[in-house]
PDB file of C-alpha atoms in Angstrom:
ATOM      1  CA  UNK A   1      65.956  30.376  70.853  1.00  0.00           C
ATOM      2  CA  UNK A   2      64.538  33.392  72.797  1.00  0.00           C
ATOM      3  CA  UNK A   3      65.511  36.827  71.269  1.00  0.00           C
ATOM      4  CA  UNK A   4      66.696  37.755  74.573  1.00  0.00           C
ATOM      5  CA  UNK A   5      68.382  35.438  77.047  1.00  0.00           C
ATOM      6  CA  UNK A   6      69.525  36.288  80.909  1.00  0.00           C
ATOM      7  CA  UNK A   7      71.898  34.232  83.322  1.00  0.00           C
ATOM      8  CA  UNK A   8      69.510  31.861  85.380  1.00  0.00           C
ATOM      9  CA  UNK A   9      69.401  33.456  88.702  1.00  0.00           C
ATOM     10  CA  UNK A  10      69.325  33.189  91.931  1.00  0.00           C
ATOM     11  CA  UNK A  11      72.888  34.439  92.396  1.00  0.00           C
ATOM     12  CA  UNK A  12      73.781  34.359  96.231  1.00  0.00           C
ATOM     13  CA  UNK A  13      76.916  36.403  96.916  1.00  0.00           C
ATOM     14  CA  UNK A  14      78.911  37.334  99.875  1.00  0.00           C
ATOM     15  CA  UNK A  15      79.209  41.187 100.651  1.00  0.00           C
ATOM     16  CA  UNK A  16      82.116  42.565  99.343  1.00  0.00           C
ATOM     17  CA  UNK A  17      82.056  40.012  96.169  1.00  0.00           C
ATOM     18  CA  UNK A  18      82.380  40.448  92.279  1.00  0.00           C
ATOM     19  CA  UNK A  19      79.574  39.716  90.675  1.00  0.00           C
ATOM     20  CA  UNK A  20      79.039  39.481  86.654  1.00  0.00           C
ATOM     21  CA  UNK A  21      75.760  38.720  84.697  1.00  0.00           C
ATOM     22  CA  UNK A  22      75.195  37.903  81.099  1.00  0.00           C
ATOM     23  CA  UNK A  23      72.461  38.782  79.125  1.00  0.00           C
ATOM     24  CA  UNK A  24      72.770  37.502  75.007  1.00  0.00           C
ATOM     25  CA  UNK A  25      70.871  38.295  71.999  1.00  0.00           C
ATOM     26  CA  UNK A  26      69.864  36.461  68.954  1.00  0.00           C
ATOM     27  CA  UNK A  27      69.545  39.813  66.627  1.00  0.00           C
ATOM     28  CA  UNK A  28      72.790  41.341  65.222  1.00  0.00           C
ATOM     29  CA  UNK A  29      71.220  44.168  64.034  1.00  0.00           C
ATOM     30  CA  UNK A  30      69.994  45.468  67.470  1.00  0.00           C
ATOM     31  CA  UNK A  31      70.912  49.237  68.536  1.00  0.00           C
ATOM     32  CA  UNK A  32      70.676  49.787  71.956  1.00  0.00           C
ATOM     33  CA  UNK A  33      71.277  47.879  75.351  1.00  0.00           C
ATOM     34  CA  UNK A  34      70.102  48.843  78.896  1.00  0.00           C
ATOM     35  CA  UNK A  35      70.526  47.104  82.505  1.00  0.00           C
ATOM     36  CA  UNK A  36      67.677  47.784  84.704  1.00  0.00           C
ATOM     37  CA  UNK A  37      67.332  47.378  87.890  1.00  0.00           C
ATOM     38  CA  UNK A  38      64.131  45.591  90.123  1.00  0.00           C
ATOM     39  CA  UNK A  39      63.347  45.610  93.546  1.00  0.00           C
ATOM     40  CA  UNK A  40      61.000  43.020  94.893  1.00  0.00           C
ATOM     41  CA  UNK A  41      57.307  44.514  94.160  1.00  0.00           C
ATOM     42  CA  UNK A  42      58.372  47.946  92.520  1.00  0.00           C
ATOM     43  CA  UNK A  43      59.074  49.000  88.795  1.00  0.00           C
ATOM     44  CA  UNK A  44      61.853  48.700  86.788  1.00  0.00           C
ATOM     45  CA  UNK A  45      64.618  51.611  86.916  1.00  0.00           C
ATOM     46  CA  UNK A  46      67.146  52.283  84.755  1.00  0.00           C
ATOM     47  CA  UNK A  47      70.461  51.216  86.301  1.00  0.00           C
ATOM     48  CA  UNK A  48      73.095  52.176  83.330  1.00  0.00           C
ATOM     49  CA  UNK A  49      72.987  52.179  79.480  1.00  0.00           C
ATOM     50  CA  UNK A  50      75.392  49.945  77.961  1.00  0.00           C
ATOM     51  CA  UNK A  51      77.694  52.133  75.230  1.00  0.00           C
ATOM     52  CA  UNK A  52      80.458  49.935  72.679  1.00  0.00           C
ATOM     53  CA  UNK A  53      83.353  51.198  74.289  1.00  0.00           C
ATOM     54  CA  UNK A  54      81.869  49.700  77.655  1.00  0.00           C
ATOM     55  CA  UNK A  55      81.009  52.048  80.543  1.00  0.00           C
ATOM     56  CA  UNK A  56      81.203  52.112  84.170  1.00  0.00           C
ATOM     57  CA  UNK A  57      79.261  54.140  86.758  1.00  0.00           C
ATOM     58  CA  UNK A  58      80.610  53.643  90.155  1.00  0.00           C
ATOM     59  CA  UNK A  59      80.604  50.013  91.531  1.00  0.00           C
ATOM     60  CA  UNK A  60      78.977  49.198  87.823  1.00  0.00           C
ATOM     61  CA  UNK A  61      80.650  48.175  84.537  1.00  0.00           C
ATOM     62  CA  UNK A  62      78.400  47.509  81.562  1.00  0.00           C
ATOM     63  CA  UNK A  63      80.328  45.772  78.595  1.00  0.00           C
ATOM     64  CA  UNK A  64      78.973  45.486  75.146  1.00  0.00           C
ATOM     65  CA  UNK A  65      80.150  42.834  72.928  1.00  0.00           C
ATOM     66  CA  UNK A  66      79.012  42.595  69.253  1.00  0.00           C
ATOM     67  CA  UNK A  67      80.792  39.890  67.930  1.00  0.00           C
ATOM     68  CA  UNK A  68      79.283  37.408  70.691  1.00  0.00           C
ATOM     69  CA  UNK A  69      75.770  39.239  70.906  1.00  0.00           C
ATOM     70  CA  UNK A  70      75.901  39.618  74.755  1.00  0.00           C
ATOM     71  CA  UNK A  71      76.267  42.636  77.295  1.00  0.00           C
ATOM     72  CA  UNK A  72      77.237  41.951  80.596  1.00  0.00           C
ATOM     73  CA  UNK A  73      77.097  43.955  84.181  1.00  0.00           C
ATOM     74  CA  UNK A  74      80.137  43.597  86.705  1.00  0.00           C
ATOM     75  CA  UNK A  75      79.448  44.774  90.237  1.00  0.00           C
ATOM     76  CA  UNK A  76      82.105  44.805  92.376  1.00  0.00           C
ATOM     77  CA  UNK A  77      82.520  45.520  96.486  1.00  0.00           C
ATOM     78  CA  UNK A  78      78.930  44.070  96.411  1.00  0.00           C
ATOM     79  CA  UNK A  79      76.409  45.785  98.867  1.00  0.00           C
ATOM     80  CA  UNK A  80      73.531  44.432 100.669  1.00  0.00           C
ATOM     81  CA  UNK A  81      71.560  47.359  99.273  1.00  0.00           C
ATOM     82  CA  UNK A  82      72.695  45.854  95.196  1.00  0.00           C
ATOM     83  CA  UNK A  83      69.889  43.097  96.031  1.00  0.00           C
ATOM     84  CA  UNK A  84      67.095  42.972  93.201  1.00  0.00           C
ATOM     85  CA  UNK A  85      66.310  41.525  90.027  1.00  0.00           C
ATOM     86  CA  UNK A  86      69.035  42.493  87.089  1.00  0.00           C
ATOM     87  CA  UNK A  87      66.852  43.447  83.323  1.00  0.00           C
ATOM     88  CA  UNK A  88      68.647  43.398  79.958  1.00  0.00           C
ATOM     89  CA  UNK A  89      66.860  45.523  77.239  1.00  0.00           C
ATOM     90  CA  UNK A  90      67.758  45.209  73.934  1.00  0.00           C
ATOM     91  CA  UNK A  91      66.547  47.246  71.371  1.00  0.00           C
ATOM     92  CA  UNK A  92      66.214  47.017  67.652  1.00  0.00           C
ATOM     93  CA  UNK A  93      66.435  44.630  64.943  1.00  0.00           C
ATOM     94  CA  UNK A  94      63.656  42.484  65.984  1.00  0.00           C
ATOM     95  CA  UNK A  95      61.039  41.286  63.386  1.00  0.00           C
ATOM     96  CA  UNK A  96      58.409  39.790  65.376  1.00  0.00           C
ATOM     97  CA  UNK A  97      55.317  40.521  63.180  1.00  0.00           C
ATOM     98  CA  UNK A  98      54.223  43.153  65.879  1.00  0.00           C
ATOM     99  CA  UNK A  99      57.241  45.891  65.092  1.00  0.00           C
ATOM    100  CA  UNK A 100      57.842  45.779  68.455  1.00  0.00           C
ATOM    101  CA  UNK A 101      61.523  46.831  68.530  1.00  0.00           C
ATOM    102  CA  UNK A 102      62.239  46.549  72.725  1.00  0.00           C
ATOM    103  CA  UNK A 103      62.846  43.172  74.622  1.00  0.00           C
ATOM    104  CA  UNK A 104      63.131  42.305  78.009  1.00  0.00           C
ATOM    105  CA  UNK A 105      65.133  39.897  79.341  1.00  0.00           C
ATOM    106  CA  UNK A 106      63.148  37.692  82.193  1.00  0.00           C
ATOM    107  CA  UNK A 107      65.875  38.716  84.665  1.00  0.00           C
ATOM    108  CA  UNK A 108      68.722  37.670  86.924  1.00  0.00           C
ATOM    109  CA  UNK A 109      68.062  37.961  90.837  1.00  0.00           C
ATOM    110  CA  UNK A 110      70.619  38.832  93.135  1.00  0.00           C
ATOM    111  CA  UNK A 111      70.904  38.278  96.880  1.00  0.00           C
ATOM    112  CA  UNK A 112      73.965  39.912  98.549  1.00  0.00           C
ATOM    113  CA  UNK A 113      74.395  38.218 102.102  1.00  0.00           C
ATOM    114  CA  UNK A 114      75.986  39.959 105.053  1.00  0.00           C
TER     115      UNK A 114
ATOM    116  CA  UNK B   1      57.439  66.470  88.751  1.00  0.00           C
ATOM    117  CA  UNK B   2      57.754  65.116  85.676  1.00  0.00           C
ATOM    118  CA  UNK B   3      57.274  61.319  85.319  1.00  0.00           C
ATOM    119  CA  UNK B   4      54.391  58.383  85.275  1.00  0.00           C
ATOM    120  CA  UNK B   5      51.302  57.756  87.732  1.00  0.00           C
ATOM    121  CA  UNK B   6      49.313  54.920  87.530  1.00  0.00           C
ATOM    122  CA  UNK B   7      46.418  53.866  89.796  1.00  0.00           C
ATOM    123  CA  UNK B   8      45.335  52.016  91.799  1.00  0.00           C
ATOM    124  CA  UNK B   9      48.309  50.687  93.506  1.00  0.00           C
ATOM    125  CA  UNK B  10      46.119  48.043  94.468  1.00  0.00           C
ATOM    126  CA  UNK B  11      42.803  46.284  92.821  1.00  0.00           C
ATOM    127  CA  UNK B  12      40.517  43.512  93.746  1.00  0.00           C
ATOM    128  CA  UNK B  13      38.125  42.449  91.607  1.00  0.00           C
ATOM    129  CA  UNK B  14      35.564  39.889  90.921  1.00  0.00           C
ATOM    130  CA  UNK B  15      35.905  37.423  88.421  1.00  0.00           C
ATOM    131  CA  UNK B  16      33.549  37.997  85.440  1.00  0.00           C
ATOM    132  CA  UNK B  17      34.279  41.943  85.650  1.00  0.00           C
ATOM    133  CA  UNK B  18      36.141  44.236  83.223  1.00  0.00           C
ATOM    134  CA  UNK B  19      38.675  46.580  85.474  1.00  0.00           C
ATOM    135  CA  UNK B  20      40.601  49.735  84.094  1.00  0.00           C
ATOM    136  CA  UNK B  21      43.476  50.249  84.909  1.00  0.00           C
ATOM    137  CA  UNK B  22      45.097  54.019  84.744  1.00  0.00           C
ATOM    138  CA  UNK B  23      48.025  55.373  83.005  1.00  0.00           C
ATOM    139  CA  UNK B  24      49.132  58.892  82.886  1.00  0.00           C
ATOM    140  CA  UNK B  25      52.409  61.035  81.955  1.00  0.00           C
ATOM    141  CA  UNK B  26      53.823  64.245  81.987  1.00  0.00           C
ATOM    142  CA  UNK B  27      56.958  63.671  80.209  1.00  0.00           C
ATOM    143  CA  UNK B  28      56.181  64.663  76.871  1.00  0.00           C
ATOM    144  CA  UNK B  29      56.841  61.053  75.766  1.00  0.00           C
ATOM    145  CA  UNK B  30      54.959  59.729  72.661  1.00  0.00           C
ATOM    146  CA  UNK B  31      55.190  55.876  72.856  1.00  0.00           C
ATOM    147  CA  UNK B  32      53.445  54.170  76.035  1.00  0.00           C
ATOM    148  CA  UNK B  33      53.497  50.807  76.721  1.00  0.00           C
ATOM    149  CA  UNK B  34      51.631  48.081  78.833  1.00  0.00           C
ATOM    150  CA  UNK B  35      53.686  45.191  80.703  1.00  0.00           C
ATOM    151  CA  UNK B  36      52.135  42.462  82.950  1.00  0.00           C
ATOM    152  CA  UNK B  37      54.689  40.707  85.284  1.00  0.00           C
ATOM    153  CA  UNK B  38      53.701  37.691  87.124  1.00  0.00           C
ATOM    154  CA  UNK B  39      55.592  36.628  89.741  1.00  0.00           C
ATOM    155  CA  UNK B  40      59.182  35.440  89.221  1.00  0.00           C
ATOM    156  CA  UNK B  41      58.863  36.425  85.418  1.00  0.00           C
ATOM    157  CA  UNK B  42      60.344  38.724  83.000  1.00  0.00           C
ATOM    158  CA  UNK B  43      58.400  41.891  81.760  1.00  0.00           C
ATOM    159  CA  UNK B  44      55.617  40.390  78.717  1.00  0.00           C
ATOM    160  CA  UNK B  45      54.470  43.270  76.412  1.00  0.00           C
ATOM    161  CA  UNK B  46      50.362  43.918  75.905  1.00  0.00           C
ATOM    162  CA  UNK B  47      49.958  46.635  73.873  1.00  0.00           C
ATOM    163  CA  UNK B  48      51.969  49.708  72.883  1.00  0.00           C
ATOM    164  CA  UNK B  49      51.019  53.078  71.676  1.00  0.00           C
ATOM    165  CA  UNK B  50      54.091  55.406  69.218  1.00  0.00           C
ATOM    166  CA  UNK B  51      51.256  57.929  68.832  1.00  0.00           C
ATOM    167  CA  UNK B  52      47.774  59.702  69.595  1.00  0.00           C
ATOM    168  CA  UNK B  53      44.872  57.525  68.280  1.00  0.00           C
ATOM    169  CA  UNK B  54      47.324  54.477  67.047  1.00  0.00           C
ATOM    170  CA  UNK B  55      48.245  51.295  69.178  1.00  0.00           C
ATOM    171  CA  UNK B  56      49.757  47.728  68.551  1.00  0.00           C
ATOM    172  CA  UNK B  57      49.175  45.087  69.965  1.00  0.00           C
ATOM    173  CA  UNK B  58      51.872  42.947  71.775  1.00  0.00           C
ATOM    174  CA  UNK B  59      52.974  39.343  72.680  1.00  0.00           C
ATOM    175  CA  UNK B  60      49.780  38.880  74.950  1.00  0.00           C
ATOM    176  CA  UNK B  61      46.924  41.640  73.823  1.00  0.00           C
ATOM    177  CA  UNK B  62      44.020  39.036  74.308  1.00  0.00           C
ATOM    178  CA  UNK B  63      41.750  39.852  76.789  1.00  0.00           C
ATOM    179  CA  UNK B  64      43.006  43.346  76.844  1.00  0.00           C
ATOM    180  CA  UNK B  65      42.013  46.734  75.309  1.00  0.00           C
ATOM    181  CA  UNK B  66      43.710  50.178  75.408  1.00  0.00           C
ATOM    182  CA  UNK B  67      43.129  53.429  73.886  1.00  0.00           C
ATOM    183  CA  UNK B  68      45.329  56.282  72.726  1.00  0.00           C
ATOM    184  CA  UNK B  69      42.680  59.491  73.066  1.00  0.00           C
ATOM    185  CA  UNK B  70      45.756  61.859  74.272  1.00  0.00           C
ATOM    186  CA  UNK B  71      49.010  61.714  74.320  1.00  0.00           C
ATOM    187  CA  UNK B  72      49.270  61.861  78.238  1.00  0.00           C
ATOM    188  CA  UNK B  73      46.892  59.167  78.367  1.00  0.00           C
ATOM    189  CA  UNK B  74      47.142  55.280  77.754  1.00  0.00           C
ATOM    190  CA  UNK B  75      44.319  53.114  79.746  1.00  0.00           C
ATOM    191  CA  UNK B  76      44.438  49.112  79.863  1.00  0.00           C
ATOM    192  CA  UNK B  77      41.236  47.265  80.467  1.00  0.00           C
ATOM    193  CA  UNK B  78      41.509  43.836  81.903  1.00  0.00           C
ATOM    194  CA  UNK B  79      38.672  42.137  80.249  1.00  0.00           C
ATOM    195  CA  UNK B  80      36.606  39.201  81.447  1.00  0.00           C
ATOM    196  CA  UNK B  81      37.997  37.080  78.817  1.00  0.00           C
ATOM    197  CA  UNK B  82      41.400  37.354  80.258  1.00  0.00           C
ATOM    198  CA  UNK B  83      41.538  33.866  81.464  1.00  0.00           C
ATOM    199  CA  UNK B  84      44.144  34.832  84.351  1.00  0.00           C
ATOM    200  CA  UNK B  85      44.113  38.675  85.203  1.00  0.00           C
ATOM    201  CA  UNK B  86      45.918  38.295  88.358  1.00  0.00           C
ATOM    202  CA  UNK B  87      49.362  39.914  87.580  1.00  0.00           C
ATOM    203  CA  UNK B  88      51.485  43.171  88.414  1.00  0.00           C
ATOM    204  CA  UNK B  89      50.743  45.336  85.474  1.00  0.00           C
ATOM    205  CA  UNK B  90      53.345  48.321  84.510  1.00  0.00           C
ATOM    206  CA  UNK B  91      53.004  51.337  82.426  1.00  0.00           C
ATOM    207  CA  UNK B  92      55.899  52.720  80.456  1.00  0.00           C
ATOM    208  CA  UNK B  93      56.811  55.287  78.125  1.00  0.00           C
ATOM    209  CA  UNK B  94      59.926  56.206  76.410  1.00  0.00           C
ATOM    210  CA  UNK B  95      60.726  59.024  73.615  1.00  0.00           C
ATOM    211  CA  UNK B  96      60.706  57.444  70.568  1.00  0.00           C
ATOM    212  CA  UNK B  97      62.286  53.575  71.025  1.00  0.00           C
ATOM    213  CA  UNK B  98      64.938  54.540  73.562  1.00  0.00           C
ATOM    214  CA  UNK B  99      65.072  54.416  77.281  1.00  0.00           C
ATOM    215  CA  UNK B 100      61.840  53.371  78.912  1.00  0.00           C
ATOM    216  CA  UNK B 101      60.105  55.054  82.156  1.00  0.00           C
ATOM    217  CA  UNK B 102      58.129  52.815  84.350  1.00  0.00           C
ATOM    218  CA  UNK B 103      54.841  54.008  86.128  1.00  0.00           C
ATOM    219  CA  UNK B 104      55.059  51.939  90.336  1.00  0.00           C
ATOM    220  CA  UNK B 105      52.522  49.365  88.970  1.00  0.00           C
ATOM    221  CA  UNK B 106      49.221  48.857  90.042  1.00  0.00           C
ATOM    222  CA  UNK B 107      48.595  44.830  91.330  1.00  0.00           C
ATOM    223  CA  UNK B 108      45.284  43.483  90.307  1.00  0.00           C
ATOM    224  CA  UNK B 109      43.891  40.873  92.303  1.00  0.00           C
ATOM    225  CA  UNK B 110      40.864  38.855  90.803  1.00  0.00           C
ATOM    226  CA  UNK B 111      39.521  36.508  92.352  1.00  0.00           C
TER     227      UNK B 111
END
């Protein structure tokens, strides 16, 4: 099982949709939890941390759930501009051999359509 | 402005030739990190630096050598034993293991 796992993408959605993605994680002990956010051909940037109580920024809710080992990012009123690739990043509580504490998930790319 | 340059934005090289590629910040930061993305994959980690003179390698180092001189510097050579350099390659750096900044990437094209 991969330490970090994302929703297969693509997700097609119509403008003005709900859309939630899932990211799990194999490592109970992990600390910290990030979505990112990728447009086609640029870096990675930061789109919201992910706290326990769940947090929401806008459009964006991040929920953290511990017993199940998952996060997961809601957008709703979807905009053509939300199109990109989705990153989890889960940190800690890895033991890898490398002590490399920070995984990426591969991603979850959305397409909103007009 | 504070943040992360990397260059070239764009490379070509020749198979059979070691490239560098550059890695700089101004953010204080002391761990820097080296991702290659190929395309329609996640983010795979090369090698990663927590301080000055000290880096680890990560889940795909071979081929690939860094150094750690100063702390606003962290340079990735794509060796000619990397059987398939072509790849988007990103620079990071966070403060300690938190939140990670990403350089724009430089593409390297080998062919």
């Amino acid at each position: 099982r991969k330490e970090v796992e994302q929703d297969p993408g693509p997700f097609n959605v119509p403008e003005g949709a709900t859309v939630a993605f899932n990211c799990t994680y194999s490592n109970s002990a992990s600390q910290s939890f990030f979505w990112y956010r990728q447009d086609c051909r640029k870096e990675p940037k930061l789109l919201m941390s992910v706290y326990s109580s769940g947090n929401e920024d806008g459009r964006f809710t991040a929920q953290l759930n511990r017993a199940s080992q998952y996060i997961s990012l809601l957008i709703r009123d979807s905009k053509l501009s939300d199109s990109a690739t989705y990153l989890c990043v889960v940190i800690g509580g890895f033991s890898s051999g490398s002590a490399r504490q920070l995984t990426f998930g591969s991603g979850t790319q959305l397409t909103v359509l007009p | 402005d504070g943040g992360i340059t990397q260059s070239p934005k764009y490379l070509f090289r020749k198979e059979g030739q070691n490239v560098t590629l550059s890695c700089e910040q101004n953010l204080n930061h002391d761990a820097m990190y080296w991702y290659r993305q190929d395309p329609g994959q996640g983010l795979r980690l090369i090698y990663y630096s927590q301080i000055v003179n000290d880096f680890q390698k990560g889940d795909i180092a071979e081929g690939y050598s860094v150094s750690r001189e100063k702390k606003e510097s962290f340079p990735l050579t794509v060796t000619s034993a990397q059987k398939n350099p072509t790849a988007f390659y990103l620079c990071a750096s966070s403060l300690g293991t938190g939140r990670q900044y990403f350089g724009p990437g430089t593409r390297l094209t080998v062919t």
